[in-house]
Amino acid sequence: MPLLGFGVYQNYNAKPACLEAFKAGYRHVDSAQVYRNEADVGAAVKESGLDRGDLFITTKCASKTHGYESTLKGVDESLARFDFNYIDLFLIHDPLSGPEKRMETYRALLESQKAGKIRTVGVSNYGVRHLEEIKNAGLPMPAVNQIELHPFCQQKPIVSYCREHSIVVQAYCPIIRGNMRDPVIQELASKHNRDPAQVLLRWSLQRGFVPLPKSATPARIHSNAKLYDFELSSEDMGKLDALDKGKDGAISWNPVDAP
């Protein structure tokens, strides 16, 4: 999995943005069934001329489609929309369907993985209790948990659990939906002569996360990918770490406490 992903949430004409992202060097795209742009992503992959094997494409199923049979059907529908033979990573989008249905959904994804339709199975917005549910059922642990993550919302208990169980942590909203006016972020951007977004993405990478910035603006798409020619010091990282507000720092739905 490439360490930097390209998000397409709320991008209902995602093909141009994906093509631009591929030009900028991204090889990892994060889509979802509810984003309604799987077909756009698939079309961009074909038009790009890139080898499918060099790309890592993610999609997700939200709670309204959960259940064993409906998930199996949904996997086939996603494959048809992408016009792919397989999907690299398929996530349960959220835990909101409750214990029984989310476990049925997880079993269906494992079945689809055995059938070769999915390469990797993961979850999104899962708290520790939801991950424990899978562990206690004796099933393979998810390879990925995608959660809201940025300096204001660091989800430390979930991150710690994922690290203990070798679950990759993907970070959505890594650039705080553009709300980067905090003096610490501005200070570090000035210090390194970088955009605030680059500082936040670099923090995410140095914390061992897989950030998923989204943009439809070509200049931003390219800028957000230029992260490997500078490094934040331990002091810089400490300043950003100190911004954590726990759950109060969340800016998205963040349903990690769902029953």
Short mmCIF file of C-alpha atoms in Angstrom, two decimals:
data_model
loop_
_atom_site.label_atom_id
_atom_site.label_comp_id
_atom_site.label_asym_id
_atom_site.label_seq_id
_atom_site.Cartn_x
_atom_site.Cartn_y
_atom_site.Cartn_z
CA MET A 1 0.00 0.00 0.00
CA PRO A 2 1.46 3.40 -0.96
CA LEU A 3 1.94 5.54 2.15
CA LEU A 4 0.09 8.52 0.68
CA GLY A 5 -3.46 8.11 -0.59
CA PHE A 6 -5.72 10.39 -2.63
CA GLY A 7 -9.21 10.94 -1.21
CA VAL A 8 -12.25 11.52 -3.43
CA TYR A 9 -14.97 12.16 -0.81
CA GLN A 10 -17.60 14.64 -2.08
CA ASN A 11 -15.97 14.66 -5.51
CA TYR A 12 -18.82 13.79 -7.87
CA ASN A 13 -16.68 14.26 -10.97
CA ALA A 14 -13.59 12.47 -9.71
CA LYS A 15 -12.05 11.43 -13.02
CA PRO A 16 -10.12 14.68 -13.73
CA ALA A 17 -8.85 14.88 -10.15
CA CYS A 18 -7.70 11.25 -10.21
CA LEU A 19 -5.90 11.75 -13.53
CA GLU A 20 -4.15 14.80 -12.06
CA ALA A 21 -3.29 12.80 -8.93
CA PHE A 22 -1.72 10.06 -11.04
CA LYS A 23 0.37 12.72 -12.82
CA ALA A 24 1.47 14.00 -9.39
CA GLY A 25 2.65 10.53 -8.44
CA TYR A 26 -0.22 9.19 -6.35
CA ARG A 27 -0.82 5.48 -6.81
CA HIS A 28 -3.43 5.01 -4.07
CA VAL A 29 -7.06 6.22 -4.37
CA ASP A 30 -9.61 6.06 -1.56
CA SER A 31 -13.22 5.80 -2.76
CA ALA A 32 -16.45 4.38 -1.29
CA GLN A 33 -19.81 3.15 -2.48
CA VAL A 34 -21.58 6.16 -0.94
CA TYR A 35 -19.19 8.60 -2.65
CA ARG A 36 -20.87 7.65 -5.95
CA ASN A 37 -17.63 7.96 -7.89
CA GLU A 38 -16.31 4.40 -8.23
CA ALA A 39 -17.02 4.52 -11.99
CA ASP A 40 -15.10 7.80 -12.29
CA VAL A 41 -12.11 6.30 -10.48
CA GLY A 42 -12.21 3.22 -12.68
CA ALA A 43 -12.39 5.37 -15.82
CA ALA A 44 -9.40 7.43 -14.64
CA VAL A 45 -7.40 4.25 -14.05
CA LYS A 46 -8.10 3.08 -17.60
CA GLU A 47 -7.42 6.46 -19.20
CA SER A 48 -4.20 6.98 -17.24
CA GLY A 49 -2.45 4.15 -19.05
CA LEU A 50 -0.95 3.02 -15.75
CA ASP A 51 -0.67 -0.67 -15.01
CA ARG A 52 -3.54 -1.76 -12.77
CA GLY A 53 -1.05 -3.74 -10.70
CA ASP A 54 0.82 -0.53 -9.84
CA LEU A 55 -2.28 1.06 -8.32
CA PHE A 56 -3.97 0.57 -4.96
CA ILE A 57 -7.72 1.26 -5.01
CA THR A 58 -9.96 1.26 -1.93
CA THR A 59 -13.72 1.26 -1.55
CA LYS A 60 -16.11 0.86 1.40
CA CYS A 61 -19.62 -0.30 2.27
CA ALA A 62 -21.70 1.89 4.61
CA SER A 63 -24.07 0.65 7.30
CA LYS A 64 -27.25 0.84 5.20
CA THR A 65 -25.88 -1.95 2.97
CA HIS A 66 -24.54 -4.18 5.74
CA GLY A 67 -25.46 -7.86 5.99
CA TYR A 68 -23.96 -11.03 4.54
CA GLU A 69 -25.83 -11.37 1.24
CA SER A 70 -26.11 -7.63 0.62
CA THR A 71 -22.36 -7.22 1.12
CA LEU A 72 -21.54 -10.04 -1.31
CA LYS A 73 -23.83 -8.37 -3.83
CA GLY A 74 -22.30 -4.97 -3.09
CA VAL A 75 -18.77 -6.24 -3.78
CA ASP A 76 -19.88 -7.44 -7.22
CA GLU A 77 -21.61 -4.12 -7.89
CA SER A 78 -18.47 -2.17 -6.93
CA LEU A 79 -16.35 -4.36 -9.19
CA ALA A 80 -18.77 -3.66 -12.06
CA ARG A 81 -18.73 0.09 -11.44
CA PHE A 82 -14.93 0.23 -11.31
CA ASP A 83 -14.74 -2.25 -14.20
CA PHE A 84 -12.02 -4.08 -12.26
CA ASN A 85 -11.25 -7.75 -11.73
CA TYR A 86 -10.36 -7.10 -8.10
CA ILE A 87 -10.36 -4.35 -5.47
CA ASP A 88 -7.16 -3.83 -3.47
CA LEU A 89 -8.80 -2.87 -0.18
CA PHE A 90 -12.44 -3.13 0.87
CA LEU A 91 -13.46 -1.49 4.14
CA ILE A 92 -16.54 -1.62 6.31
CA HIS A 93 -17.24 2.12 6.20
CA ASP A 94 -18.61 2.42 9.73
CA PRO A 95 -19.80 0.31 12.69
CA LEU A 96 -23.29 1.85 12.84
CA SER A 97 -25.27 -1.25 11.79
CA GLY A 98 -24.72 -2.92 15.18
CA PRO A 99 -22.81 -6.02 16.33
CA GLU A 100 -24.71 -8.67 14.38
CA LYS A 101 -24.80 -6.97 10.98
CA ARG A 102 -21.26 -5.64 11.05
CA MET A 103 -19.97 -9.14 11.82
CA GLU A 104 -22.05 -10.59 8.96
CA THR A 105 -20.55 -7.93 6.72
CA TYR A 106 -17.02 -8.72 7.85
CA ARG A 107 -17.53 -12.44 7.17
CA ALA A 108 -18.85 -11.61 3.68
CA LEU A 109 -15.76 -9.53 2.93
CA LEU A 110 -13.52 -12.38 4.06
CA GLU A 111 -15.50 -14.68 1.73
CA SER A 112 -15.00 -12.22 -1.14
CA GLN A 113 -11.29 -12.15 -0.34
CA LYS A 114 -11.13 -15.96 -0.58
CA ALA A 115 -12.88 -15.69 -3.95
CA GLY A 116 -10.16 -13.31 -5.19
CA LYS A 117 -12.49 -10.34 -5.59
CA ILE A 118 -10.79 -8.40 -2.79
CA ARG A 119 -7.08 -8.41 -1.98
CA THR A 120 -7.34 -6.95 1.53
CA VAL A 121 -10.14 -6.56 4.11
CA GLY A 122 -10.32 -3.68 6.55
CA VAL A 123 -12.59 -1.40 8.54
CA SER A 124 -13.18 2.30 9.02
CA ASN A 125 -14.31 4.34 12.02
CA TYR A 126 -13.84 1.32 14.28
CA GLY A 127 -13.16 1.87 17.95
CA VAL A 128 -11.40 -0.62 20.20
CA ARG A 129 -14.66 -2.40 21.14
CA HIS A 130 -15.47 -3.05 17.47
CA LEU A 131 -11.98 -4.42 16.80
CA GLU A 132 -12.21 -6.61 19.91
CA GLU A 133 -15.48 -8.01 18.54
CA ILE A 134 -13.59 -9.38 15.53
CA LYS A 135 -10.75 -10.70 17.66
CA ASN A 136 -13.13 -12.43 20.08
CA ALA A 137 -14.90 -14.11 17.16
CA GLY A 138 -11.58 -15.75 16.25
CA LEU A 139 -11.52 -14.16 12.81
CA PRO A 140 -8.47 -12.64 11.10
CA MET A 141 -7.96 -9.08 12.24
CA PRO A 142 -8.54 -6.32 9.67
CA ALA A 143 -5.45 -5.17 7.82
CA VAL A 144 -6.50 -1.51 8.03
CA ASN A 145 -8.56 0.81 10.23
CA GLN A 146 -9.30 4.16 8.58
CA ILE A 147 -10.19 6.85 11.13
CA GLU A 148 -10.26 10.62 11.46
CA LEU A 149 -6.72 11.62 12.42
CA HIS A 150 -4.93 14.95 12.67
CA PRO A 151 -3.19 16.86 15.48
CA PHE A 152 -6.50 18.02 17.01
CA CYS A 153 -8.03 14.50 17.02
CA GLN A 154 -5.33 11.87 17.59
CA GLN A 155 -7.52 8.93 18.69
CA LYS A 156 -4.69 7.60 20.83
CA PRO A 157 -6.41 4.53 22.36
CA ILE A 158 -7.49 3.29 18.91
CA VAL A 159 -4.08 3.97 17.38
CA SER A 160 -2.37 2.15 20.25
CA TYR A 161 -4.64 -0.89 19.86
CA CYS A 162 -4.07 -0.98 16.10
CA ARG A 163 -0.30 -0.87 16.57
CA GLU A 164 -0.44 -3.72 19.09
CA HIS A 165 -2.35 -5.82 16.57
CA SER A 166 -0.41 -4.84 13.42
CA ILE A 167 -3.38 -2.96 11.92
CA VAL A 168 -2.38 -0.18 9.52
CA VAL A 169 -3.93 3.16 10.48
CA GLN A 170 -5.18 5.32 7.63
CA ALA A 171 -5.89 8.99 8.41
CA TYR A 172 -8.84 10.78 6.90
CA CYS A 173 -9.31 14.56 7.29
CA PRO A 174 -5.49 14.78 7.66
CA ILE A 175 -5.47 18.45 6.63
CA ILE A 176 -8.48 19.28 8.84
CA ARG A 177 -10.62 20.18 5.82
CA GLY A 178 -8.47 23.21 5.21
CA ASN A 179 -8.89 24.68 8.71
CA MET A 180 -5.18 25.23 9.32
CA ARG A 181 -5.12 28.67 10.92
CA ASP A 182 -3.79 27.46 14.27
CA PRO A 183 -0.65 29.46 15.24
CA VAL A 184 1.44 26.31 15.77
CA ILE A 185 0.65 25.01 12.27
CA GLN A 186 1.34 28.43 10.77
CA GLU A 187 4.62 28.75 12.71
CA LEU A 188 5.90 25.39 11.46
CA ALA A 189 4.80 26.13 7.89
CA SER A 190 6.79 29.35 8.03
CA LYS A 191 9.80 27.65 9.65
CA HIS A 192 10.02 25.01 6.92
CA ASN A 193 8.82 27.29 4.10
CA ARG A 194 6.00 24.86 3.39
CA ASP A 195 2.24 24.97 2.99
CA PRO A 196 0.37 24.23 6.24
CA ALA A 197 -1.15 21.18 4.54
CA GLN A 198 2.32 19.77 3.84
CA VAL A 199 3.24 20.17 7.51
CA LEU A 200 0.12 18.29 8.61
CA LEU A 201 0.67 15.50 6.08
CA ARG A 202 4.31 15.21 7.11
CA TRP A 203 3.20 14.91 10.76
CA SER A 204 0.87 12.09 9.72
CA LEU A 205 3.58 10.22 7.82
CA GLN A 206 6.10 10.60 10.64
CA ARG A 207 3.52 9.25 13.09
CA GLY A 208 3.29 6.13 10.91
CA PHE A 209 -0.17 6.84 9.49
CA VAL A 210 -1.33 6.63 5.86
CA PRO A 211 -2.87 10.07 5.19
CA LEU A 212 -5.62 10.50 2.61
CA PRO A 213 -5.73 14.16 1.56
CA LYS A 214 -8.42 15.17 -0.91
CA SER A 215 -8.49 18.04 -3.39
CA ALA A 216 -9.90 18.81 -6.80
CA THR A 217 -7.45 21.70 -7.39
CA PRO A 218 -4.46 20.65 -9.53
CA ALA A 219 -1.96 22.87 -7.70
CA ARG A 220 -3.06 21.47 -4.33
CA ILE A 221 -3.03 17.89 -5.61
CA HIS A 222 0.63 18.32 -6.62
CA SER A 223 1.61 20.28 -3.52
CA ASN A 224 0.11 17.70 -1.16
CA ALA A 225 2.33 15.03 -2.73
CA LYS A 226 5.60 16.92 -2.14
CA LEU A 227 6.36 15.59 1.32
CA TYR A 228 9.60 13.67 1.08
CA ASP A 229 12.23 16.41 0.87
CA PHE A 230 11.78 17.80 4.39
CA GLU A 231 11.32 16.44 7.90
CA LEU A 232 9.74 17.74 11.09
CA SER A 233 12.04 17.72 14.12
CA SER A 234 11.08 16.00 17.37
CA GLU A 235 10.38 19.46 18.78
CA ASP A 236 8.10 20.26 15.82
CA MET A 237 6.28 16.96 16.28
CA GLY A 238 5.88 17.63 19.98
CA LYS A 239 4.25 21.00 19.29
CA LEU A 240 1.74 19.37 16.95
CA ASP A 241 1.15 16.47 19.35
CA ALA A 242 0.25 19.00 22.06
CA LEU A 243 -2.73 20.24 20.00
CA ASP A 244 -4.73 17.09 20.71
CA LYS A 245 -8.26 17.80 22.01
CA GLY A 246 -9.40 14.19 22.10
CA LYS A 247 -12.95 13.65 20.82
CA ASP A 248 -13.62 17.38 20.99
CA GLY A 249 -11.08 17.86 18.21
CA ALA A 250 -13.07 15.83 15.68
CA ILE A 251 -14.41 17.73 12.67
CA SER A 252 -16.22 14.83 10.95
CA TRP A 253 -18.85 12.29 12.03
CA ASN A 254 -16.20 10.11 13.80
CA PRO A 255 -18.59 7.29 14.90
CA VAL A 256 -15.93 5.32 16.78
CA ASP A 257 -18.13 5.06 19.91
CA ALA A 258 -21.09 3.43 18.16
CA PRO A 259 -22.71 0.63 20.22
#
